Amino acid sequence: MYSAIEGTNILTKNTDTLVHTTVNLTNLLNNTKVRQVITEDLANYLEHLLNNDTSSENIRNNVAHRFKQSDFYSKERSQTLIHALLQVCVRCKYK
């Protein structure tokens, strides 16, 4: 989706400086064009669910930094993630 919207993937190279940079989840969810596609409400929900330090879920951080063991991700949490993914897919018109 990000590639279709911005014309580049989340790993980009600045041609002026030849520096590789990545777009992290917060950057992606705060991107104005992305927010127009998935809606403000869904972007805020995903930020809270996946990446917010005030959320007990903070799934991206918990997984990436191994703050939680795998058994923390129960059936219910897995269903929440599937629901979030489906919400993105329903709103996304890009392939």
C-alpha positions as a printed Julia matrix, in Angstrom:
95×3 Matrix{Float64}:
   0.0     0.0    0.0
   2.74    2.45   0.93
   4.58    1.71  -2.29
   1.45    2.36  -4.35
   0.76    5.62  -2.52
   4.29    7.05  -2.32
   5.95    5.33  -5.28
   8.63    3.78  -3.06
   8.84    1.05  -0.49
   9.52    1.63   3.2
  13.26    1.22   2.62
  14.38    4.11   0.47
  17.66    5.62  -0.68
  18.06    9.37  -0.78
  19.69    9.91  -4.17
  21.33   13.15  -3.04
  23.14   11.66  -0.06
  23.02    7.93  -0.91
  21.72    7.36   2.61
  19.34    4.48   3.19
  16.4     5.26   5.42
  13.37    3.32   6.52
   9.85    4.45   7.17
   8.83    3.1   10.55
   5.27    2.22  11.55
   4.62    5.6   13.18
   5.83    7.42  10.05
   3.66    5.21   7.87
   0.53    5.66   9.99
   1.08    9.42  10.21
   1.49    9.77   6.44
  -1.32   12.04   5.2
  -1.97    9.96   2.09
  -2.07    6.7    4.06
  -4.49    8.26   6.57
  -6.76    9.31   3.71
  -6.88    5.71   2.45
  -7.34    3.87   5.74
  -9.12    6.74   7.59
  -8.0     8.73  10.62
  -9.84    6.42  13.02
  -8.2     3.25  11.74
  -4.74    4.87  11.65
  -5.15    5.95  15.28
  -6.44    2.51  16.26
  -3.51    0.75  14.56
  -1.01    3.13  16.16
  -2.48    2.39  19.59
  -2.81   -1.35  19.07
   0.52   -1.97  17.36
   2.92    0.71  18.45
   1.8     2.88  21.38
   3.74    2.76  24.63
   0.55    3.49  26.59
  -1.18    0.43  25.13
  -0.84   -2.84  26.96
  -0.83   -4.5   23.54
   1.91   -2.49  21.76
   2.27   -5.53  19.56
   5.03   -4.29  17.26
   7.24   -3.31  20.18
   6.43   -6.41  22.22
   7.3    -8.72  19.33
  10.27   -6.81  17.92
  11.94   -6.38  21.3
  10.7    -9.64  22.86
   9.02   -7.91  25.79
   6.37  -10.64  25.87
   6.58  -14.38  25.44
   4.71  -15.97  22.53
   1.98  -17.33  24.81
   0.94  -13.71  25.51
  -0.57  -13.74  22.01
  -3.69  -15.71  22.73
  -6.51  -16.66  20.4
  -8.27  -13.39  21.28
  -5.22  -11.25  20.53
  -4.69  -13.11  17.27
  -8.31  -12.45  16.32
  -7.81   -8.75  17.09
  -4.83   -8.68  14.72
  -6.77  -10.46  11.99
  -9.59   -7.96  12.45
  -7.15   -5.04  12.15
  -5.63   -6.53   9.0
  -9.06   -7.01   7.46
  -9.95   -3.4    8.23
  -6.85   -2.24   6.35
  -7.62   -4.55   3.43
 -11.23   -3.33   3.17
 -10.09    0.3    3.03
  -7.11   -0.21   0.78
  -7.73    0.26  -2.93
  -4.1    -0.26  -3.9
  -2.47   -3.5   -4.95
